[in-house]
PDB file of C-alpha atoms and ligand atoms in Angstrom:
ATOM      1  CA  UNK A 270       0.000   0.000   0.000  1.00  0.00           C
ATOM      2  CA  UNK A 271       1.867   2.576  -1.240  1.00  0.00           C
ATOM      3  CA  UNK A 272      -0.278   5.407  -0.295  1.00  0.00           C
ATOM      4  CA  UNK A 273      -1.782   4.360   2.644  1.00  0.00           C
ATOM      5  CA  UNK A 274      -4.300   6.810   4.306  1.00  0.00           C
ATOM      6  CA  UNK A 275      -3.326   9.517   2.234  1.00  0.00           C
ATOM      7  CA  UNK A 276      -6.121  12.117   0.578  1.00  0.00           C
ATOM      8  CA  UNK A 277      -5.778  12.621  -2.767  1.00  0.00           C
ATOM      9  CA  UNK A 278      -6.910  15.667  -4.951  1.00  0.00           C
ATOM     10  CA  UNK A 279      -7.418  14.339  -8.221  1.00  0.00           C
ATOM     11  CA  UNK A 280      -8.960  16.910 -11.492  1.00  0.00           C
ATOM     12  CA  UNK A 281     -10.517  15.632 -14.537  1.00  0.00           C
ATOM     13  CA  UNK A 282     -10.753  12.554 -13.320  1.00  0.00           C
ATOM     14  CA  UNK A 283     -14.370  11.272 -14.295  1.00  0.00           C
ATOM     15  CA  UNK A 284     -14.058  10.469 -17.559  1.00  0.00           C
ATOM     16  CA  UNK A 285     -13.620   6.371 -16.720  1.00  0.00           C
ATOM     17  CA  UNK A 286     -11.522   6.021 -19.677  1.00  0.00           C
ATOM     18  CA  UNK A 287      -9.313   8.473 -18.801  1.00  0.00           C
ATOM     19  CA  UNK A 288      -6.104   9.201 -17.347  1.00  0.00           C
ATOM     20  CA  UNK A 289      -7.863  11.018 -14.473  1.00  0.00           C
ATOM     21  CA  UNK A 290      -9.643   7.932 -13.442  1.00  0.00           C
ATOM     22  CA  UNK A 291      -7.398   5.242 -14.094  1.00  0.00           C
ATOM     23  CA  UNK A 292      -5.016   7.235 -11.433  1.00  0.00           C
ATOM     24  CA  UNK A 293      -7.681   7.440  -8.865  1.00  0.00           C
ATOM     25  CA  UNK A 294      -8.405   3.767  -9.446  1.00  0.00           C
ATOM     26  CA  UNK A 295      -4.893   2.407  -8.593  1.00  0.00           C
ATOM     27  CA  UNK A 296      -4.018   5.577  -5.940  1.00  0.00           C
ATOM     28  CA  UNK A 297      -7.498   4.060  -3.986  1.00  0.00           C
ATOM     29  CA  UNK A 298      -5.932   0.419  -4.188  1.00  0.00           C
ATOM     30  CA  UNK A 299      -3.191   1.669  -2.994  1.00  0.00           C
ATOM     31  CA  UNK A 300      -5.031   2.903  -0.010  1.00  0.00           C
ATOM     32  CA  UNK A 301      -5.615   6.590  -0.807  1.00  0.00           C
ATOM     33  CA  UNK A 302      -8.964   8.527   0.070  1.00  0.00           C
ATOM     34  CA  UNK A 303      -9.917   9.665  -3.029  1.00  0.00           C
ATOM     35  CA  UNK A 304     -11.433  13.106  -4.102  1.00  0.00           C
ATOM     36  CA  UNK A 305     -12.450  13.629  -8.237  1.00  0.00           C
ATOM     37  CA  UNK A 306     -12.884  17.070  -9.025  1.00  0.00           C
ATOM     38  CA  UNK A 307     -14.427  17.497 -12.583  1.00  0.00           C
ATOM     39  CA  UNK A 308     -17.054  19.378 -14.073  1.00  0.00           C
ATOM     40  CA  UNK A 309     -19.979  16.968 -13.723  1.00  0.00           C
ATOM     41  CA  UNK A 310     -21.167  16.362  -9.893  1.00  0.00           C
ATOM     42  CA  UNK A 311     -23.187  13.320 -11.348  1.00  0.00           C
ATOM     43  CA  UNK A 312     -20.139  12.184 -13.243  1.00  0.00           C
ATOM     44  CA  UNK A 313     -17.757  12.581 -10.322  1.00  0.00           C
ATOM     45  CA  UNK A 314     -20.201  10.879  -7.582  1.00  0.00           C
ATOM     46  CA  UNK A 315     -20.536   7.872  -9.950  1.00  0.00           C
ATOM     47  CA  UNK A 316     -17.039   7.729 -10.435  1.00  0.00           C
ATOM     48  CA  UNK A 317     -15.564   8.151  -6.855  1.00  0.00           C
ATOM     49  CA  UNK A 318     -18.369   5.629  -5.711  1.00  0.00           C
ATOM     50  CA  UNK A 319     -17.414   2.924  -7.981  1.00  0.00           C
ATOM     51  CA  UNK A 320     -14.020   3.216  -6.145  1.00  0.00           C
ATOM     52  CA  UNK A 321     -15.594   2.728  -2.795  1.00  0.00           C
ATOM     53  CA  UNK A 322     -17.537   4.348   0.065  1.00  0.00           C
ATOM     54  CA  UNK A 323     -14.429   6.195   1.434  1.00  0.00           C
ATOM     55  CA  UNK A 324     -13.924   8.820  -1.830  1.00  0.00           C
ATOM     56  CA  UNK A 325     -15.375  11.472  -2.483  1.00  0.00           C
ATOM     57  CA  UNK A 326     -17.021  13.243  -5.682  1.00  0.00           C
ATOM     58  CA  UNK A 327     -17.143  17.009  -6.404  1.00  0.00           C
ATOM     59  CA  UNK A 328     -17.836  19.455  -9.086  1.00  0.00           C
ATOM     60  CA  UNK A 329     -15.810  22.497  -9.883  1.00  0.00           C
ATOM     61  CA  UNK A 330     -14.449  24.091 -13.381  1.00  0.00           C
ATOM     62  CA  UNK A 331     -11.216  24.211 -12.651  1.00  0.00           C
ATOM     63  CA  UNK A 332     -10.495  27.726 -14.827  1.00  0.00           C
ATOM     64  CA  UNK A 333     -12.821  29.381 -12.063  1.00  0.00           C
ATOM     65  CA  UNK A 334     -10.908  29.901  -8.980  1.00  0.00           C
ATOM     66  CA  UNK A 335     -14.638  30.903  -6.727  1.00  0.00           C
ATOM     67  CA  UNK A 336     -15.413  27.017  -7.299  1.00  0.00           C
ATOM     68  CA  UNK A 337     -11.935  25.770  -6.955  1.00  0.00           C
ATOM     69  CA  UNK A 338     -12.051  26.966  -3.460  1.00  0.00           C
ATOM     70  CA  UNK A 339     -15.505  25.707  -2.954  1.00  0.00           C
ATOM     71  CA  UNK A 340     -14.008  22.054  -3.728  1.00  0.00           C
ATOM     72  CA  UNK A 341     -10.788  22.572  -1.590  1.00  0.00           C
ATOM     73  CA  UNK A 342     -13.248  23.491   1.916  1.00  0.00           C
ATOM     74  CA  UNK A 343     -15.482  20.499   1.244  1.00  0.00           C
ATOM     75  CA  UNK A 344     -12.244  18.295   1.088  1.00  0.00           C
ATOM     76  CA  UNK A 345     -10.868  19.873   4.016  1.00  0.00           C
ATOM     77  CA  UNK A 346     -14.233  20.274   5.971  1.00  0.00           C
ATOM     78  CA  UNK A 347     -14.104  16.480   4.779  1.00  0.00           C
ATOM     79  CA  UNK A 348     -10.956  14.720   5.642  1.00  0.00           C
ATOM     80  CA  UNK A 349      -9.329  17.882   7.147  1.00  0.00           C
ATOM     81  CA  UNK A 350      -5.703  17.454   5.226  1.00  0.00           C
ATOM     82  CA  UNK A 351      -4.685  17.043   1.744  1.00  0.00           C
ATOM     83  CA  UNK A 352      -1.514  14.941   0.662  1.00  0.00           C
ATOM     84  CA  UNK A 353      -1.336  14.972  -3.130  1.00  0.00           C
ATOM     85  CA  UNK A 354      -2.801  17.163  -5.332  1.00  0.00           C
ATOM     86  CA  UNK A 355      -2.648  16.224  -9.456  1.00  0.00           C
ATOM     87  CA  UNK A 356      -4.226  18.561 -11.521  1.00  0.00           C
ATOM     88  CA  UNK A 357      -4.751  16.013 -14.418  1.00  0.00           C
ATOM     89  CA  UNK A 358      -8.256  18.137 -16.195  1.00  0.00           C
ATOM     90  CA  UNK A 359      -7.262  19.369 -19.474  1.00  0.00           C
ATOM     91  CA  UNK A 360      -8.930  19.910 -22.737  1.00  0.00           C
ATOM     92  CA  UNK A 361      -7.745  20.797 -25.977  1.00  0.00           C
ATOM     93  CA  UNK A 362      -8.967  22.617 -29.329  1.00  0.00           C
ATOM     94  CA  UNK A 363      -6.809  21.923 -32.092  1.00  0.00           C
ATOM     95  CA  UNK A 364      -6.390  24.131 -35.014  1.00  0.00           C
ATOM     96  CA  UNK A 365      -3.629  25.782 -37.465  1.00  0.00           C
ATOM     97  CA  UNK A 366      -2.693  28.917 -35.883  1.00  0.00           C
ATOM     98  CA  UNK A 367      -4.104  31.236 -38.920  1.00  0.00           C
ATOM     99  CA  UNK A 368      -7.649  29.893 -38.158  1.00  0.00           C
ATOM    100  CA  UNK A 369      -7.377  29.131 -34.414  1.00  0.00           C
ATOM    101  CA  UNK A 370     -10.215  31.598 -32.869  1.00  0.00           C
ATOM    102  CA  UNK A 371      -9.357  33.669 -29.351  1.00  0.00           C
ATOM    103  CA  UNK A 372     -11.419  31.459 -27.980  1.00  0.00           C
ATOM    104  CA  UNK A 373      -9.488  28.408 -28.785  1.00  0.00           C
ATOM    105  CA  UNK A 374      -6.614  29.646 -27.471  1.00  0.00           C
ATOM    106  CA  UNK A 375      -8.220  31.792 -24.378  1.00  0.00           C
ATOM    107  CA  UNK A 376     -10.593  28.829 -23.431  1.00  0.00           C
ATOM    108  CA  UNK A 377      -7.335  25.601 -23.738  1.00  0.00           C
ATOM    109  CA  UNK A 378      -4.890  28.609 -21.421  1.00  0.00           C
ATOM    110  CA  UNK A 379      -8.129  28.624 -19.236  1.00  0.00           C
ATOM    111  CA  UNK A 380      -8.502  25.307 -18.409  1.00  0.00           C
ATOM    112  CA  UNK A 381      -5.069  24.007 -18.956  1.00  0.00           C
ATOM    113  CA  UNK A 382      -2.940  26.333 -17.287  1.00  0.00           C
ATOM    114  CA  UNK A 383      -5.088  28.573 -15.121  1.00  0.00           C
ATOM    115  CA  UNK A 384      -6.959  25.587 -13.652  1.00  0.00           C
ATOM    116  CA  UNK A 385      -3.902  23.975 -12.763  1.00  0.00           C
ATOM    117  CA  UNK A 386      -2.549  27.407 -10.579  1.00  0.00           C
ATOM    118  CA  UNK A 387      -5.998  28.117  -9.225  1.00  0.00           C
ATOM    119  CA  UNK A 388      -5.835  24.567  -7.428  1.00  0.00           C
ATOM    120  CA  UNK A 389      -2.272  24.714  -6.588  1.00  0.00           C
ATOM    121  CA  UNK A 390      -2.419  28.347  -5.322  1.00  0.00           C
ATOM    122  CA  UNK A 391      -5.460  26.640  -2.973  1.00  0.00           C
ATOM    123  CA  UNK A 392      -3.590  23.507  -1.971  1.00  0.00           C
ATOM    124  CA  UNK A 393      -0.437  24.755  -1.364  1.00  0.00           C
ATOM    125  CA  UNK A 394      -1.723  27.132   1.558  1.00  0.00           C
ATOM    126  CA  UNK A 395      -3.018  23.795   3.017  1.00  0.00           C
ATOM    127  CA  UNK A 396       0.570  21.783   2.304  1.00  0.00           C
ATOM    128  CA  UNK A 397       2.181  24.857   3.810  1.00  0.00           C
ATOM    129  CA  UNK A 398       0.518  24.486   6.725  1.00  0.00           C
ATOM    130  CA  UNK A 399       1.086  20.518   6.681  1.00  0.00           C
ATOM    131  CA  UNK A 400       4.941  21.170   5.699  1.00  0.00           C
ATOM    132  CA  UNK A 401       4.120  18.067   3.546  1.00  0.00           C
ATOM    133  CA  UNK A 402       2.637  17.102  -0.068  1.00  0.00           C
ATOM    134  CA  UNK A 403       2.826  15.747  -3.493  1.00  0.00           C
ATOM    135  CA  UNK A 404       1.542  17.790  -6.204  1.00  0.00           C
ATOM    136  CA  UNK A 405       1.419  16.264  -9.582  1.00  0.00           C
ATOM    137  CA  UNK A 406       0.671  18.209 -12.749  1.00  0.00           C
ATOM    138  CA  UNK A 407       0.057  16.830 -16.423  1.00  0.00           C
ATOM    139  CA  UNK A 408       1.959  18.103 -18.818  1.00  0.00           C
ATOM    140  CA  UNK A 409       2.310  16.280 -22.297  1.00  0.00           C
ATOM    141  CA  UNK A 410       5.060  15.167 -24.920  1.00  0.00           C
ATOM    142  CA  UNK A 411       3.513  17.966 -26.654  1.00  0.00           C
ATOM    143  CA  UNK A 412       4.572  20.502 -24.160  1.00  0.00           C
ATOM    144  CA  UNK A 413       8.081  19.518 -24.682  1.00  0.00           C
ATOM    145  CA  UNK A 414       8.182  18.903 -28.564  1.00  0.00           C
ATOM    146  CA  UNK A 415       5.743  21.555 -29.780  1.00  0.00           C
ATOM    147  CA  UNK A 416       3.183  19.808 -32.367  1.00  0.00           C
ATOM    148  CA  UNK A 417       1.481  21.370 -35.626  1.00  0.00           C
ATOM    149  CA  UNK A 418      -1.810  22.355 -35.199  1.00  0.00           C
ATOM    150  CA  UNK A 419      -1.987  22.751 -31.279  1.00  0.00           C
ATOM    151  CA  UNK A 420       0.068  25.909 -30.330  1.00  0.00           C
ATOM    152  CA  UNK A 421      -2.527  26.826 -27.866  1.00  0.00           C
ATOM    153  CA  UNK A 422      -2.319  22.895 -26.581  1.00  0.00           C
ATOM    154  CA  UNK A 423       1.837  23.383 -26.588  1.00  0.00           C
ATOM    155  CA  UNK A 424       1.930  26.901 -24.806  1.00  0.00           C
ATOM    156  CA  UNK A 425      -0.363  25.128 -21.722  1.00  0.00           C
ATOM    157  CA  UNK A 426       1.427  22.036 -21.668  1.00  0.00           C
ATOM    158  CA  UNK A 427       5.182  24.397 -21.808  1.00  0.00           C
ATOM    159  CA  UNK A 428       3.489  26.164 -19.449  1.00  0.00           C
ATOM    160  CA  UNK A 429       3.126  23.611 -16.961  1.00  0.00           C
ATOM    161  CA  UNK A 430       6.600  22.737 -16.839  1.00  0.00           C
ATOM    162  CA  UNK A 431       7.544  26.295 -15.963  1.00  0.00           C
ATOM    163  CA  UNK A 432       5.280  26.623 -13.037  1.00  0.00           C
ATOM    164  CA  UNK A 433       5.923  23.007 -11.537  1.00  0.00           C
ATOM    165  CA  UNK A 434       9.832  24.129 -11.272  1.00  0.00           C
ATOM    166  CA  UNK A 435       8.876  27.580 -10.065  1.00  0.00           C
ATOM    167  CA  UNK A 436       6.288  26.089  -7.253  1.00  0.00           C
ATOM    168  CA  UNK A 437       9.304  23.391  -6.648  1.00  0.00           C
ATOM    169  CA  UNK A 438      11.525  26.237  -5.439  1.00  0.00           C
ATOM    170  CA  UNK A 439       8.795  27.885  -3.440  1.00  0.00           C
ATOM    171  CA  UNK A 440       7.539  25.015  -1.574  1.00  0.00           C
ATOM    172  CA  UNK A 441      10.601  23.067  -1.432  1.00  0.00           C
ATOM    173  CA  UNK A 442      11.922  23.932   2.386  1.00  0.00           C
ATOM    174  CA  UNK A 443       8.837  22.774   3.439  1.00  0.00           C
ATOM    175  CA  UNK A 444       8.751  19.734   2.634  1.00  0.00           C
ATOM    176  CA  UNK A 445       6.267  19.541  -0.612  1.00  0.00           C
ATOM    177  CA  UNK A 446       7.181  17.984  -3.736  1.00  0.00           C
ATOM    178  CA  UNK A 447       5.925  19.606  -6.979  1.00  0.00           C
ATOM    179  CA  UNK A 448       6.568  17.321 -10.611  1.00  0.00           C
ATOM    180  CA  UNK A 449       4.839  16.787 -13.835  1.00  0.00           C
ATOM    181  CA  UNK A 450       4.901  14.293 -15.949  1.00  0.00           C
ATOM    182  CA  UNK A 451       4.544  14.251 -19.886  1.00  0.00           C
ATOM    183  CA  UNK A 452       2.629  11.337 -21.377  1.00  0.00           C
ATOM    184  CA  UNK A 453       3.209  10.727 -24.927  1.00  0.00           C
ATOM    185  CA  UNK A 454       0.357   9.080 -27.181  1.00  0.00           C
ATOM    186  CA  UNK A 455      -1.885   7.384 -24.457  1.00  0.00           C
ATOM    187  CA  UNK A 456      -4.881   5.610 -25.564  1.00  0.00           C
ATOM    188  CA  UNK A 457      -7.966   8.081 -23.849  1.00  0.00           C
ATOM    189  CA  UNK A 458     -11.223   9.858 -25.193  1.00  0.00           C
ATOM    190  CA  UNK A 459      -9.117  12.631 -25.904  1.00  0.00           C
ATOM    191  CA  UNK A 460      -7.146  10.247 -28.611  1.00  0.00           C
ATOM    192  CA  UNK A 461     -10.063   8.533 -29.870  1.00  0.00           C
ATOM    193  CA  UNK A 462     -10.607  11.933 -32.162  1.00  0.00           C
ATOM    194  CA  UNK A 463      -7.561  11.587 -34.171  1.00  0.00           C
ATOM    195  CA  UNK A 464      -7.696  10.165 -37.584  1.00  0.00           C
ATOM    196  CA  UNK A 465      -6.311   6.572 -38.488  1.00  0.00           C
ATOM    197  CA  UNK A 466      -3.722   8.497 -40.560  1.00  0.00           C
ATOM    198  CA  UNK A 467      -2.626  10.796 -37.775  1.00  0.00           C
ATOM    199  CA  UNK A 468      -2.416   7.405 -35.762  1.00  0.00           C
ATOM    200  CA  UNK A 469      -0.160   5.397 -37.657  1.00  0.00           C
ATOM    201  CA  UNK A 470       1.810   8.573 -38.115  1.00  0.00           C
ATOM    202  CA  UNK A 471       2.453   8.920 -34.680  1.00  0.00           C
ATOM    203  CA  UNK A 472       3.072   5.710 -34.195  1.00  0.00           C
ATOM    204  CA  UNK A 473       5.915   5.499 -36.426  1.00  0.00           C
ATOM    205  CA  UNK A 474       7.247   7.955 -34.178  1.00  0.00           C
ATOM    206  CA  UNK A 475       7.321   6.168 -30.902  1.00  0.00           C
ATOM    207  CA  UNK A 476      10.534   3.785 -30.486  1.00  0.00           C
ATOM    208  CA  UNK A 477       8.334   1.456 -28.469  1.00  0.00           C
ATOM    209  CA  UNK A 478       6.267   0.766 -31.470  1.00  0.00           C
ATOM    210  CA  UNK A 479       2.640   1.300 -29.393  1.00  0.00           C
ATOM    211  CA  UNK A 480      -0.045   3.905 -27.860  1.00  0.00           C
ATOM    212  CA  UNK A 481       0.444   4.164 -24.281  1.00  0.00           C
ATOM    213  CA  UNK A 482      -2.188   3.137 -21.978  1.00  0.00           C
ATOM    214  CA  UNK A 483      -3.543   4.821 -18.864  1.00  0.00           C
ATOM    215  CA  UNK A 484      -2.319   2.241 -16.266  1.00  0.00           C
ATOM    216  CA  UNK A 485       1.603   2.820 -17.762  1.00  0.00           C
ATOM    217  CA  UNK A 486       0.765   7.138 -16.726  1.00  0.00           C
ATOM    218  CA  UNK A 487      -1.182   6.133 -13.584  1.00  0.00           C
ATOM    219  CA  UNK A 488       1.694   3.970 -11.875  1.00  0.00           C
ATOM    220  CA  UNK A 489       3.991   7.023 -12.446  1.00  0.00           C
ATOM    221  CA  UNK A 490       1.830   9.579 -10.831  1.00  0.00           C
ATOM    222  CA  UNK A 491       1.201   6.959  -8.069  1.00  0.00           C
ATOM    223  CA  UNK A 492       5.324   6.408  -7.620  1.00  0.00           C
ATOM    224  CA  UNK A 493       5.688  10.624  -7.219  1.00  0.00           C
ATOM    225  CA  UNK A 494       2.869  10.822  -4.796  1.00  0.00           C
ATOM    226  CA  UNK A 495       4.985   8.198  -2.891  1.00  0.00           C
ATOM    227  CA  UNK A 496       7.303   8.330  -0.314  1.00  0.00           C
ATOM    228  CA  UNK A 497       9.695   6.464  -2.816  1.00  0.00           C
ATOM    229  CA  UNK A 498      10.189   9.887  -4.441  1.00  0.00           C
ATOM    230  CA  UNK A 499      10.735  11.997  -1.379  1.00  0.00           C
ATOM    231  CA  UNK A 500      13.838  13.214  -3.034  1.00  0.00           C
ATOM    232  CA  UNK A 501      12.639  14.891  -6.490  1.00  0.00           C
ATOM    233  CA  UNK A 502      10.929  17.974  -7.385  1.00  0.00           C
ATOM    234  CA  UNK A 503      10.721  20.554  -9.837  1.00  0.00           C
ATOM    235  CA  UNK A 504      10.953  17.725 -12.647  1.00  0.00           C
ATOM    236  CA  UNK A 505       9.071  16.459 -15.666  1.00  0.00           C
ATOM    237  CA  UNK A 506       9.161  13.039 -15.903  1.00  0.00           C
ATOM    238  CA  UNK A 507       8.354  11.836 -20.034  1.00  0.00           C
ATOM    239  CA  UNK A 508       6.149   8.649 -19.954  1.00  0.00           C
ATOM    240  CA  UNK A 509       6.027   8.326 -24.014  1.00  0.00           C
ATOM    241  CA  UNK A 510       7.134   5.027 -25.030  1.00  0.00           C
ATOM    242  CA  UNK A 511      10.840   7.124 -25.975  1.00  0.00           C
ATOM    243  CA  UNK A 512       8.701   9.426 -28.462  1.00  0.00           C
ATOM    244  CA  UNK A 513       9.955  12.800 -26.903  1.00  0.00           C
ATOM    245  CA  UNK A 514      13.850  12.109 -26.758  1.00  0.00           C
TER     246      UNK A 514
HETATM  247  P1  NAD B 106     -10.008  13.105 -21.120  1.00  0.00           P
HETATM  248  O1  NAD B 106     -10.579  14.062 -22.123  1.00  0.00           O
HETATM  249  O2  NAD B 106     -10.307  11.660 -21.231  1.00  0.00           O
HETATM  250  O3  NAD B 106     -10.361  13.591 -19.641  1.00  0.00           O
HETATM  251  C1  NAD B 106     -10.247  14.933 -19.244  1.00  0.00           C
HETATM  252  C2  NAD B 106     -11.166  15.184 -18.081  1.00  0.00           C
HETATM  253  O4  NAD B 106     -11.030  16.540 -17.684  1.00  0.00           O
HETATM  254  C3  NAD B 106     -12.652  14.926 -18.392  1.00  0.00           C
HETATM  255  O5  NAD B 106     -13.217  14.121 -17.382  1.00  0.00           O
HETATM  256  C4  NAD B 106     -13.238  16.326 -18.401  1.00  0.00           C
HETATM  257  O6  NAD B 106     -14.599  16.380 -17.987  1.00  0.00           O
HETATM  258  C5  NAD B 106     -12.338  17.033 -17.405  1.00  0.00           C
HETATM  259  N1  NAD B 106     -12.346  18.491 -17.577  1.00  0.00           N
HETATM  260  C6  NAD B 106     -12.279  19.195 -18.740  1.00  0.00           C
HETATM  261  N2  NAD B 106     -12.344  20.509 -18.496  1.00  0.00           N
HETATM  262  C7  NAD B 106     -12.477  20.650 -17.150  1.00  0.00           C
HETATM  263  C8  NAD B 106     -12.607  21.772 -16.289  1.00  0.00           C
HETATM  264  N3  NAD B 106     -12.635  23.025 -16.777  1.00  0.00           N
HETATM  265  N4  NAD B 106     -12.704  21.560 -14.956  1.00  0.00           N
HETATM  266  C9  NAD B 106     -12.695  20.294 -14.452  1.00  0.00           C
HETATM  267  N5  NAD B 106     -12.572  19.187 -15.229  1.00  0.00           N
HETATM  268  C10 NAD B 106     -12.472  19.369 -16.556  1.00  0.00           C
HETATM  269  O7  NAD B 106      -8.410  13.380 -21.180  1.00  0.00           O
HETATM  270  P2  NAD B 106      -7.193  12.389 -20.929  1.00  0.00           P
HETATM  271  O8  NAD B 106      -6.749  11.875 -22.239  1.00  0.00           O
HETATM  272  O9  NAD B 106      -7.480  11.453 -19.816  1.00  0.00           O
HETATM  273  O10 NAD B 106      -6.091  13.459 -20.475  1.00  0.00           O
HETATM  274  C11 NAD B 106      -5.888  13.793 -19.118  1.00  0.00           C
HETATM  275  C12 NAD B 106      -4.731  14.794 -19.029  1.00  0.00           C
HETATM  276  O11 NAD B 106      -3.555  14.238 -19.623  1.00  0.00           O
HETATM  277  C13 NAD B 106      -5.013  16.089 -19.786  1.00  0.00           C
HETATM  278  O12 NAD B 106      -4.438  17.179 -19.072  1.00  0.00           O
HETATM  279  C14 NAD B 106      -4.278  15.898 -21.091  1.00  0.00           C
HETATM  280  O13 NAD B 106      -3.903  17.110 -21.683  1.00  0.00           O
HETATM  281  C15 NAD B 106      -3.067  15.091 -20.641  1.00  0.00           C
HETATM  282  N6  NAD B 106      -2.477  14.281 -21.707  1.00  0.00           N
HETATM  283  C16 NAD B 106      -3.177  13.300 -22.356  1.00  0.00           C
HETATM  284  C17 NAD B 106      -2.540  12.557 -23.347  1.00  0.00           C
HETATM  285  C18 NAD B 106      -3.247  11.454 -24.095  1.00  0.00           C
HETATM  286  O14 NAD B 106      -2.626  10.875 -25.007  1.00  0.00           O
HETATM  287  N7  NAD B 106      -4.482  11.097 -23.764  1.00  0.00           N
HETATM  288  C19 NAD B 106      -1.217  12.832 -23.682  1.00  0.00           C
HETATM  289  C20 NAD B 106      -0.546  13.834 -23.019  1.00  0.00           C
HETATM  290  C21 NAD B 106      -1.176  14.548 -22.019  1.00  0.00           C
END
């Protein structure tokens, strides 16, 4: 039980084919007291209850830091601590740049990037307080490569990486641990959209020779929540079947 007791802050994580879910499934085998935050409260009650009668189901939008906070004080009114945060919600809205609206762009920063500071600016007074926690924050491949058709996608994901090492270096004497991690071609709803053409592209891109699947992201974000990775911070780790090196 690697994570034994602990409450765990997940985002995005109702979609049950997603990477969201399939972390929440193996953190609450592993003992964890589970909270999904996404945007459905139906969705996220079904989902944390077929985990078990210990987690928890919320609904918040992320990009809107009133609900955000509304989430974080029923956790906390809740279980009254939280150990690991991972701020897994994302969305995107692909497009060439010379027809990607302001909304594409505005509404992908919004969710992606904003969402993930508004709950990390919310946990982090909490982990201060603690002097301990994990926070977690998907980033993507994509982040670190760039990709055609996604520069709104590519400037959240870059984004991320930025603000895990800058909260690294802020929380760091306390005790917290702040990491991403940067999944390459994982098999999810969000994948699903992409053309067989685009597929076998991509996959003649990845050494390993296959699409990821969620389990292969979820057993990394369960080993940084761990104790087994007290000692980093501040780093991305790439879980992309070699595609990003
Ligand atoms: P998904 O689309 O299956 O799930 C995303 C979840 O986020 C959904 O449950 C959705 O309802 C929720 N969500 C969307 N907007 C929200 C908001 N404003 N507030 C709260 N919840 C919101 O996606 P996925 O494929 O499981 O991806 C999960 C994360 O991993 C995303 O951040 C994504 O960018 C990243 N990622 C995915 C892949 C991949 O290949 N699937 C690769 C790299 C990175």
């Amino acid at each position: 039980m690697l994570l034994k007791n602990k409450v765990a802050v997940i985002t995005g994580a109702a979609s049950v084919r997603g990477l969201g879910f399939a972390t929440a499934k193996l953190y609450a085998e592993q003992g964890a007291k589970v909270v999904i935050i996404d945007l459905n409260a139906e969705a996220s009650r079904a989902a944390a209850a077929s985990l078990g009668d210990e987690h928890l189901g919320l609904a918040a939008n992320v990009s809107n830091e009133l609900q955000v906070n509304a989430a974080i004080e029923q956790v906390l009114g809740k279980y009254g601590r939280i150990d690991i945060l991972v701020n897994n919600a994302g969305i995107t809205k692909d497009n060439l740049i010379m027809k990607m609206s302001e909304e594409e762009f505005d509404k992908v920063i919004e969710v992606n990037l904003k969402g993930a500071f508004n709950c990390m600016k919310h946990v982090s007074r909490i982990m201060l307080k603690q002097r301990s926690g994990h926070i977690i924050n998907m980033s993507s491949v994509s982040g670190v490569m760039g990709n055609a058709g996604q520069v709104n996608y590519c400037a959240s994901k870059a984004g991320i990486i930025g603000m895990t090492k800058s909260l690294a270096r802020e929380l760091g004497s306390r005790g917290i641990t702040v990491n991403a991690i940067a999944p390459g071609f994982i098999e999810t709803e969000m994948t699903d959209v992409l053309s067989e053409d685009v597929k076998e592209n991509l996959l003649g891109s990845i050494p390993l020779k296959r699409m990821g699947q969620t389990k292969d992201i979820a057993e990394t974000v369960a080993f940084l929540a761990s104790d087994k990775a007290a000692y980093i911070t501040g780093q991305t780790i790439s879980v992309d079947g070699g595609m990003g090196m």
